[in-house]
Amino acid sequence: MASLRTTRALLLGADESLASLLADVLGDLGIALFLDAGDAARPDLVLAHVERGESILPVLTRARACAAAAPVVVLLPFADERLVSRALCQGARACFALGRPLDELRALLRSHFPSLETTHG
């Protein structure tokens, strides 16, 4: 019988309270959250938090350096179509505005990892 491998997510640029909140949300989906690239050897997903006024390109560059093949979800401080468009054009797989309901984040993550729906659902 094959064992199920836990999905690993690396979180970049977030403070302790955001990390705690995301750990709970991701834990409900069976995703382990790591704050250090060394601990999350080959993460399956990178969540990259962008601070207000921060440029997206350096954040995405750091995310790719930590996990080149993993999809990057940019966490934005607020919903802004211009920022979303910029992040997607610069290589993010998806974006999530932190002011949105967390169920939307769950749905976004399930869309990238369909197996989460059936195994942790």
CSV table of N, CA and C in Angstrom, one decimal:
chain,number,residue,atom,x,y,z
A,1,MET,N,0.8,-1.2,0.0
A,1,MET,CA,0.0,0.0,0.0
A,1,MET,C,0.9,1.2,0.0
A,2,ALA,N,0.7,2.2,-0.9
A,2,ALA,CA,1.5,3.4,-1.0
A,2,ALA,C,1.0,4.4,0.1
A,3,SER,N,1.9,5.1,0.7
A,3,SER,CA,1.6,6.1,1.7
A,3,SER,C,1.3,7.4,1.0
A,4,LEU,N,0.4,8.2,1.5
A,4,LEU,CA,0.2,9.5,1.0
A,4,LEU,C,1.2,10.5,1.5
A,5,ARG,N,1.8,11.2,0.6
A,5,ARG,CA,2.8,12.2,0.9
A,5,ARG,C,2.1,13.5,1.2
A,6,THR,N,2.5,14.1,2.3
A,6,THR,CA,1.9,15.4,2.7
A,6,THR,C,2.4,16.5,1.8
A,7,THR,N,1.4,17.3,1.4
A,7,THR,CA,1.7,18.5,0.6
A,7,THR,C,2.4,19.5,1.4
A,8,ARG,N,3.5,20.1,0.9
A,8,ARG,CA,4.3,21.1,1.7
A,8,ARG,C,4.2,22.4,1.0
A,9,ALA,N,3.9,23.4,1.9
A,9,ALA,CA,3.9,24.8,1.4
A,9,ALA,C,4.9,25.6,2.1
A,10,LEU,N,5.6,26.4,1.4
A,10,LEU,CA,6.6,27.4,2.0
A,10,LEU,C,6.0,28.7,2.0
A,11,LEU,N,6.0,29.4,3.1
A,11,LEU,CA,5.5,30.8,3.3
A,11,LEU,C,6.7,31.7,3.4
A,12,LEU,N,6.7,32.7,2.5
A,12,LEU,CA,7.7,33.7,2.5
A,12,LEU,C,7.2,35.1,2.8
A,13,GLY,N,7.9,35.8,3.7
A,13,GLY,CA,7.5,37.2,3.9
A,13,GLY,C,6.4,37.5,4.8
A,14,ALA,N,5.9,36.6,5.6
A,14,ALA,CA,4.8,36.8,6.4
A,14,ALA,C,5.2,37.0,7.9
A,15,ASP,N,4.4,37.7,8.7
A,15,ASP,CA,4.7,37.8,10.1
A,15,ASP,C,4.0,36.6,10.8
A,16,GLU,N,4.3,36.6,12.1
A,16,GLU,CA,3.9,35.4,12.9
A,16,GLU,C,2.4,35.2,12.9
A,17,SER,N,1.6,36.3,13.0
A,17,SER,CA,0.1,36.2,13.1
A,17,SER,C,-0.4,35.6,11.8
A,18,LEU,N,0.1,36.1,10.6
A,18,LEU,CA,-0.4,35.6,9.4
A,18,LEU,C,0.1,34.2,9.2
A,19,ALA,N,1.3,33.8,9.6
A,19,ALA,CA,1.7,32.5,9.5
A,19,ALA,C,0.8,31.5,10.3
A,20,SER,N,0.4,32.0,11.5
A,20,SER,CA,-0.4,31.1,12.3
A,20,SER,C,-1.8,30.9,11.7
A,21,LEU,N,-2.4,32.0,11.2
A,21,LEU,CA,-3.7,31.9,10.5
A,21,LEU,C,-3.6,30.9,9.3
A,22,LEU,N,-2.5,31.1,8.5
A,22,LEU,CA,-2.4,30.3,7.3
A,22,LEU,C,-2.1,28.8,7.7
A,23,ALA,N,-1.4,28.6,8.7
A,23,ALA,CA,-1.1,27.2,9.2
A,23,ALA,C,-2.4,26.5,9.5
A,24,ASP,N,-3.3,27.2,10.1
A,24,ASP,CA,-4.7,26.6,10.4
A,24,ASP,C,-5.4,26.3,9.2
A,25,VAL,N,-5.5,27.3,8.3
A,25,VAL,CA,-6.2,27.1,7.0
A,25,VAL,C,-5.6,25.9,6.2
A,26,LEU,N,-4.3,26.0,6.1
A,26,LEU,CA,-3.7,24.9,5.3
A,26,LEU,C,-3.8,23.6,6.0
A,27,GLY,N,-3.6,23.6,7.3
A,27,GLY,CA,-3.8,22.3,8.0
A,27,GLY,C,-5.1,21.6,7.8
A,28,ASP,N,-6.2,22.4,7.7
A,28,ASP,CA,-7.5,21.9,7.4
A,28,ASP,C,-7.5,21.1,6.0
A,29,LEU,N,-6.6,21.5,5.1
A,29,LEU,CA,-6.5,20.9,3.8
A,29,LEU,C,-5.5,19.8,3.8
A,30,GLY,N,-4.8,19.6,4.9
A,30,GLY,CA,-3.7,18.6,4.9
A,30,GLY,C,-2.4,19.0,4.3
A,31,ILE,N,-2.2,20.4,4.3
A,31,ILE,CA,-1.0,21.0,3.8
A,31,ILE,C,-0.1,21.4,5.0
A,32,ALA,N,1.1,21.0,5.0
A,32,ALA,CA,2.0,21.4,6.1
A,32,ALA,C,2.7,22.7,5.6
A,33,LEU,N,2.7,23.7,6.6
A,33,LEU,CA,3.3,25.0,6.3
A,33,LEU,C,4.6,25.1,6.9
A,34,PHE,N,5.6,25.6,6.1
A,34,PHE,CA,7.0,25.8,6.5
A,34,PHE,C,7.3,27.3,6.3
A,35,LEU,N,8.1,27.8,7.3
A,35,LEU,CA,8.5,29.2,7.2
A,35,LEU,C,10.0,29.3,6.7
A,36,ASP,N,10.7,28.2,6.6
A,36,ASP,CA,12.1,28.2,6.3
A,36,ASP,C,12.3,27.3,5.1
A,37,ALA,N,12.9,27.8,4.0
A,37,ALA,CA,13.1,27.0,2.8
A,37,ALA,C,13.9,25.7,3.1
A,38,GLY,N,14.8,25.7,4.1
A,38,GLY,CA,15.6,24.6,4.4
A,38,GLY,C,14.7,23.5,5.0
A,39,ASP,N,13.7,23.8,5.7
A,39,ASP,CA,12.8,22.9,6.3
A,39,ASP,C,11.8,22.3,5.3
A,40,ALA,N,11.5,23.0,4.3
A,40,ALA,CA,10.5,22.5,3.3
A,40,ALA,C,11.1,22.0,2.1
A,41,ALA,N,12.0,21.1,2.3
A,41,ALA,CA,12.8,20.6,1.1
A,41,ALA,C,11.8,20.3,0.0
A,42,ARG,N,12.1,20.9,-1.2
A,42,ARG,CA,11.2,20.8,-2.4
A,42,ARG,C,9.7,21.0,-2.1
A,43,PRO,N,9.3,22.2,-1.7
A,43,PRO,CA,7.9,22.5,-1.4
A,43,PRO,C,7.1,22.3,-2.7
A,44,ASP,N,5.8,21.9,-2.4
A,44,ASP,CA,4.9,21.7,-3.5
A,44,ASP,C,4.2,23.0,-3.9
A,45,LEU,N,4.3,24.0,-3.1
A,45,LEU,CA,3.6,25.3,-3.3
A,45,LEU,C,4.4,26.4,-2.5
A,46,VAL,N,4.5,27.6,-3.0
A,46,VAL,CA,5.1,28.7,-2.3
A,46,VAL,C,4.0,29.8,-2.2
A,47,LEU,N,3.8,30.2,-1.0
A,47,LEU,CA,2.9,31.3,-0.7
A,47,LEU,C,3.8,32.5,-0.4
A,48,ALA,N,3.8,33.5,-1.2
A,48,ALA,CA,4.7,34.7,-1.1
A,48,ALA,C,3.9,35.9,-0.8
A,49,HIS,N,4.1,36.4,0.4
A,49,HIS,CA,3.4,37.6,0.9
A,49,HIS,C,4.0,38.9,0.4
A,50,VAL,N,3.2,39.7,-0.2
A,50,VAL,CA,3.7,41.0,-0.7
A,50,VAL,C,3.2,42.1,0.2
A,51,GLU,N,4.1,42.9,0.8
A,51,GLU,CA,3.7,44.0,1.7
A,51,GLU,C,3.2,45.1,0.9
A,52,ARG,N,2.4,46.0,1.5
A,52,ARG,CA,1.8,47.2,0.8
A,52,ARG,C,3.0,48.0,0.3
A,53,GLY,N,3.0,48.3,-1.0
A,53,GLY,CA,4.0,49.1,-1.6
A,53,GLY,C,5.3,48.4,-2.1
A,54,GLU,N,5.3,47.1,-1.7
A,54,GLU,CA,6.5,46.3,-2.1
A,54,GLU,C,6.4,45.9,-3.5
A,55,SER,N,7.5,45.8,-4.2
A,55,SER,CA,7.5,45.3,-5.6
A,55,SER,C,7.3,43.8,-5.6
A,56,ILE,N,6.6,43.3,-6.6
A,56,ILE,CA,6.3,41.9,-6.7
A,56,ILE,C,7.4,41.1,-7.3
A,57,LEU,N,8.2,41.7,-8.2
A,57,LEU,CA,9.3,41.0,-8.9
A,57,LEU,C,10.3,40.4,-7.9
A,58,PRO,N,10.8,41.2,-6.9
A,58,PRO,CA,11.8,40.6,-6.0
A,58,PRO,C,11.2,39.4,-5.1
A,59,VAL,N,9.9,39.6,-4.8
A,59,VAL,CA,9.2,38.5,-4.0
A,59,VAL,C,9.2,37.2,-4.9
A,60,LEU,N,8.8,37.4,-6.1
A,60,LEU,CA,8.7,36.2,-7.0
A,60,LEU,C,10.1,35.6,-7.3
A,61,THR,N,11.1,36.5,-7.4
A,61,THR,CA,12.4,36.0,-7.7
A,61,THR,C,12.9,35.1,-6.5
A,62,ARG,N,12.6,35.6,-5.3
A,62,ARG,CA,13.0,34.9,-4.1
A,62,ARG,C,12.2,33.5,-4.0
A,63,ALA,N,11.0,33.6,-4.3
A,63,ALA,CA,10.1,32.4,-4.3
A,63,ALA,C,10.7,31.3,-5.3
A,64,ARG,N,11.1,31.8,-6.5
A,64,ARG,CA,11.7,30.8,-7.5
A,64,ARG,C,13.0,30.3,-7.0
A,65,ALA,N,13.8,31.1,-6.3
A,65,ALA,CA,15.1,30.7,-5.8
A,65,ALA,C,14.9,29.6,-4.8
A,66,CYS,N,13.8,29.6,-4.0
A,66,CYS,CA,13.5,28.7,-3.0
A,66,CYS,C,12.9,27.4,-3.5
A,67,ALA,N,12.2,27.5,-4.6
A,67,ALA,CA,11.4,26.3,-5.1
A,67,ALA,C,11.1,26.6,-6.6
A,68,ALA,N,12.0,26.4,-7.5
A,68,ALA,CA,11.9,26.7,-8.9
A,68,ALA,C,10.7,26.2,-9.5
A,69,ALA,N,10.3,24.9,-9.3
A,69,ALA,CA,9.3,24.2,-10.0
A,69,ALA,C,7.9,24.4,-9.3
A,70,ALA,N,7.9,24.8,-8.1
A,70,ALA,CA,6.6,24.9,-7.4
A,70,ALA,C,5.8,26.1,-7.8
A,71,PRO,N,4.5,25.9,-7.9
A,71,PRO,CA,3.6,27.1,-8.2
A,71,PRO,C,3.7,28.1,-7.1
A,72,VAL,N,3.6,29.4,-7.4
A,72,VAL,CA,3.7,30.5,-6.5
A,72,VAL,C,2.3,31.2,-6.4
A,73,VAL,N,1.8,31.3,-5.2
A,73,VAL,CA,0.6,32.0,-5.0
A,73,VAL,C,1.0,33.3,-4.2
A,74,VAL,N,0.7,34.4,-4.8
A,74,VAL,CA,1.1,35.7,-4.2
A,74,VAL,C,-0.1,36.1,-3.3
A,75,LEU,N,0.3,36.4,-2.0
A,75,LEU,CA,-0.7,36.9,-1.0
A,75,LEU,C,-0.6,38.5,-1.0
A,76,LEU,N,-1.6,39.1,-1.5
A,76,LEU,CA,-1.6,40.6,-1.6
A,76,LEU,C,-2.3,41.2,-0.4
A,77,PRO,N,-1.9,42.4,0.0
A,77,PRO,CA,-2.6,43.0,1.2
A,77,PRO,C,-4.0,43.4,1.0
A,78,PHE,N,-4.4,43.6,-0.3
A,78,PHE,CA,-5.8,44.0,-0.6
A,78,PHE,C,-6.0,43.6,-2.1
A,79,ALA,N,-7.3,43.5,-2.5
A,79,ALA,CA,-7.6,43.2,-3.8
A,79,ALA,C,-7.4,44.4,-4.7
A,80,ASP,N,-6.5,44.2,-5.7
A,80,ASP,CA,-6.2,45.3,-6.7
A,80,ASP,C,-5.9,44.6,-8.0
A,81,GLU,N,-6.7,44.8,-9.0
A,81,GLU,CA,-6.6,44.1,-10.2
A,81,GLU,C,-5.2,44.4,-10.9
A,82,ARG,N,-4.7,45.6,-10.7
A,82,ARG,CA,-3.4,46.0,-11.3
A,82,ARG,C,-2.3,45.1,-10.7
A,83,LEU,N,-2.3,44.9,-9.4
A,83,LEU,CA,-1.3,44.1,-8.7
A,83,LEU,C,-1.5,42.6,-9.1
A,84,VAL,N,-2.7,42.2,-9.2
A,84,VAL,CA,-2.9,40.8,-9.6
A,84,VAL,C,-2.4,40.6,-11.0
A,85,SER,N,-2.7,41.5,-11.9
A,85,SER,CA,-2.3,41.3,-13.3
A,85,SER,C,-0.8,41.3,-13.3
A,86,ARG,N,-0.1,42.2,-12.6
A,86,ARG,CA,1.3,42.3,-12.6
A,86,ARG,C,1.9,41.0,-12.1
A,87,ALA,N,1.4,40.5,-11.0
A,87,ALA,CA,1.9,39.3,-10.4
A,87,ALA,C,1.8,38.1,-11.3
A,88,LEU,N,0.6,38.0,-12.0
A,88,LEU,CA,0.4,36.9,-13.0
A,88,LEU,C,1.3,37.0,-14.2
A,89,CYS,N,1.5,38.2,-14.6
A,89,CYS,CA,2.5,38.5,-15.8
A,89,CYS,C,3.9,38.1,-15.4
A,90,GLN,N,4.2,38.3,-14.1
A,90,GLN,CA,5.6,38.0,-13.7
A,90,GLN,C,5.8,36.6,-13.2
A,91,GLY,N,4.8,35.8,-13.4
A,91,GLY,CA,5.0,34.3,-13.1
A,91,GLY,C,4.3,33.7,-12.0
A,92,ALA,N,3.5,34.5,-11.2
A,92,ALA,CA,2.7,33.8,-10.2
A,92,ALA,C,1.6,32.9,-10.8
A,93,ARG,N,1.3,31.9,-10.1
A,93,ARG,CA,0.3,31.0,-10.6
A,93,ARG,C,-1.1,31.6,-10.3
A,94,ALA,N,-1.2,32.2,-9.1
A,94,ALA,CA,-2.5,32.8,-8.6
A,94,ALA,C,-2.2,33.8,-7.6
A,95,CYS,N,-3.2,34.6,-7.3
A,95,CYS,CA,-3.1,35.6,-6.2
A,95,CYS,C,-4.3,35.5,-5.3
A,96,PHE,N,-4.1,35.9,-4.0
A,96,PHE,CA,-5.1,35.9,-3.1
A,96,PHE,C,-5.0,37.2,-2.2
A,97,ALA,N,-6.1,38.0,-2.1
A,97,ALA,CA,-6.1,39.2,-1.3
A,97,ALA,C,-6.5,38.8,0.1
A,98,LEU,N,-5.6,39.2,1.0
A,98,LEU,CA,-5.8,38.8,2.4
A,98,LEU,C,-7.1,39.3,3.1
A,99,GLY,N,-7.7,40.3,2.5
A,99,GLY,CA,-9.0,40.7,3.1
A,99,GLY,C,-10.2,39.9,2.6
A,100,ARG,N,-10.0,38.9,1.8
A,100,ARG,CA,-11.1,38.1,1.2
A,100,ARG,C,-11.3,37.0,2.2
A,101,PRO,N,-12.5,36.3,2.1
A,101,PRO,CA,-12.9,35.2,3.0
A,101,PRO,C,-11.9,34.0,2.8
A,102,LEU,N,-11.5,33.4,3.8
A,102,LEU,CA,-10.5,32.3,3.8
A,102,LEU,C,-11.1,31.1,3.0
A,103,ASP,N,-12.4,31.0,2.8
A,103,ASP,CA,-12.9,29.9,2.0
A,103,ASP,C,-12.5,30.1,0.6
A,104,GLU,N,-12.2,31.3,0.1
A,104,GLU,CA,-11.7,31.5,-1.2
A,104,GLU,C,-10.3,31.1,-1.4
A,105,LEU,N,-9.5,31.2,-0.3
A,105,LEU,CA,-8.2,30.7,-0.3
A,105,LEU,C,-8.2,29.1,-0.4
A,106,ARG,N,-9.1,28.5,0.4
A,106,ARG,CA,-9.2,27.1,0.3
A,106,ARG,C,-9.5,26.6,-1.1
A,107,ALA,N,-10.5,27.3,-1.7
A,107,ALA,CA,-10.9,26.9,-3.1
A,107,ALA,C,-9.8,27.1,-4.1
A,108,LEU,N,-9.0,28.2,-3.9
A,108,LEU,CA,-7.9,28.4,-4.8
A,108,LEU,C,-6.9,27.3,-4.7
A,109,LEU,N,-6.6,26.9,-3.4
A,109,LEU,CA,-5.6,25.8,-3.2
A,109,LEU,C,-6.1,24.5,-3.7
A,110,ARG,N,-7.4,24.2,-3.5
A,110,ARG,CA,-7.9,23.0,-4.0
A,110,ARG,C,-7.9,22.9,-5.5
A,111,SER,N,-8.0,24.1,-6.2
A,111,SER,CA,-7.9,24.1,-7.7
A,111,SER,C,-6.5,23.7,-8.2
A,112,HIS,N,-5.5,24.0,-7.4
A,112,HIS,CA,-4.1,23.6,-7.7
A,112,HIS,C,-3.8,22.2,-7.3
A,113,PHE,N,-4.5,21.7,-6.3
A,113,PHE,CA,-4.2,20.4,-5.7
A,113,PHE,C,-5.6,19.7,-5.6
A,114,PRO,N,-6.1,19.2,-6.7
A,114,PRO,CA,-7.5,18.5,-6.7
A,114,PRO,C,-7.6,17.4,-5.7
A,115,SER,N,-6.5,16.7,-5.4
A,115,SER,CA,-6.5,15.6,-4.5
A,115,SER,C,-6.9,16.0,-3.0
A,116,LEU,N,-6.7,17.3,-2.7
A,116,LEU,CA,-7.0,17.8,-1.4
A,116,LEU,C,-8.5,17.7,-1.1
A,117,GLU,N,-9.3,17.8,-2.2
A,117,GLU,CA,-10.8,17.8,-2.1
A,117,GLU,C,-11.2,16.4,-1.6
A,118,THR,N,-10.6,15.4,-2.1
A,118,THR,CA,-11.1,14.0,-1.7
A,118,THR,C,-10.4,13.5,-0.4
A,119,THR,N,-9.2,13.9,-0.2
A,119,THR,CA,-8.5,13.3,1.0
A,119,THR,C,-8.7,14.1,2.3
A,120,HIS,N,-9.0,15.4,2.2
A,120,HIS,CA,-9.1,16.2,3.4
A,120,HIS,C,-10.3,17.1,3.4
A,121,GLY,N,-11.3,16.7,2.6
A,121,GLY,CA,-12.3,17.5,2.4
A,121,GLY,C,-13.5,18.1,2.7
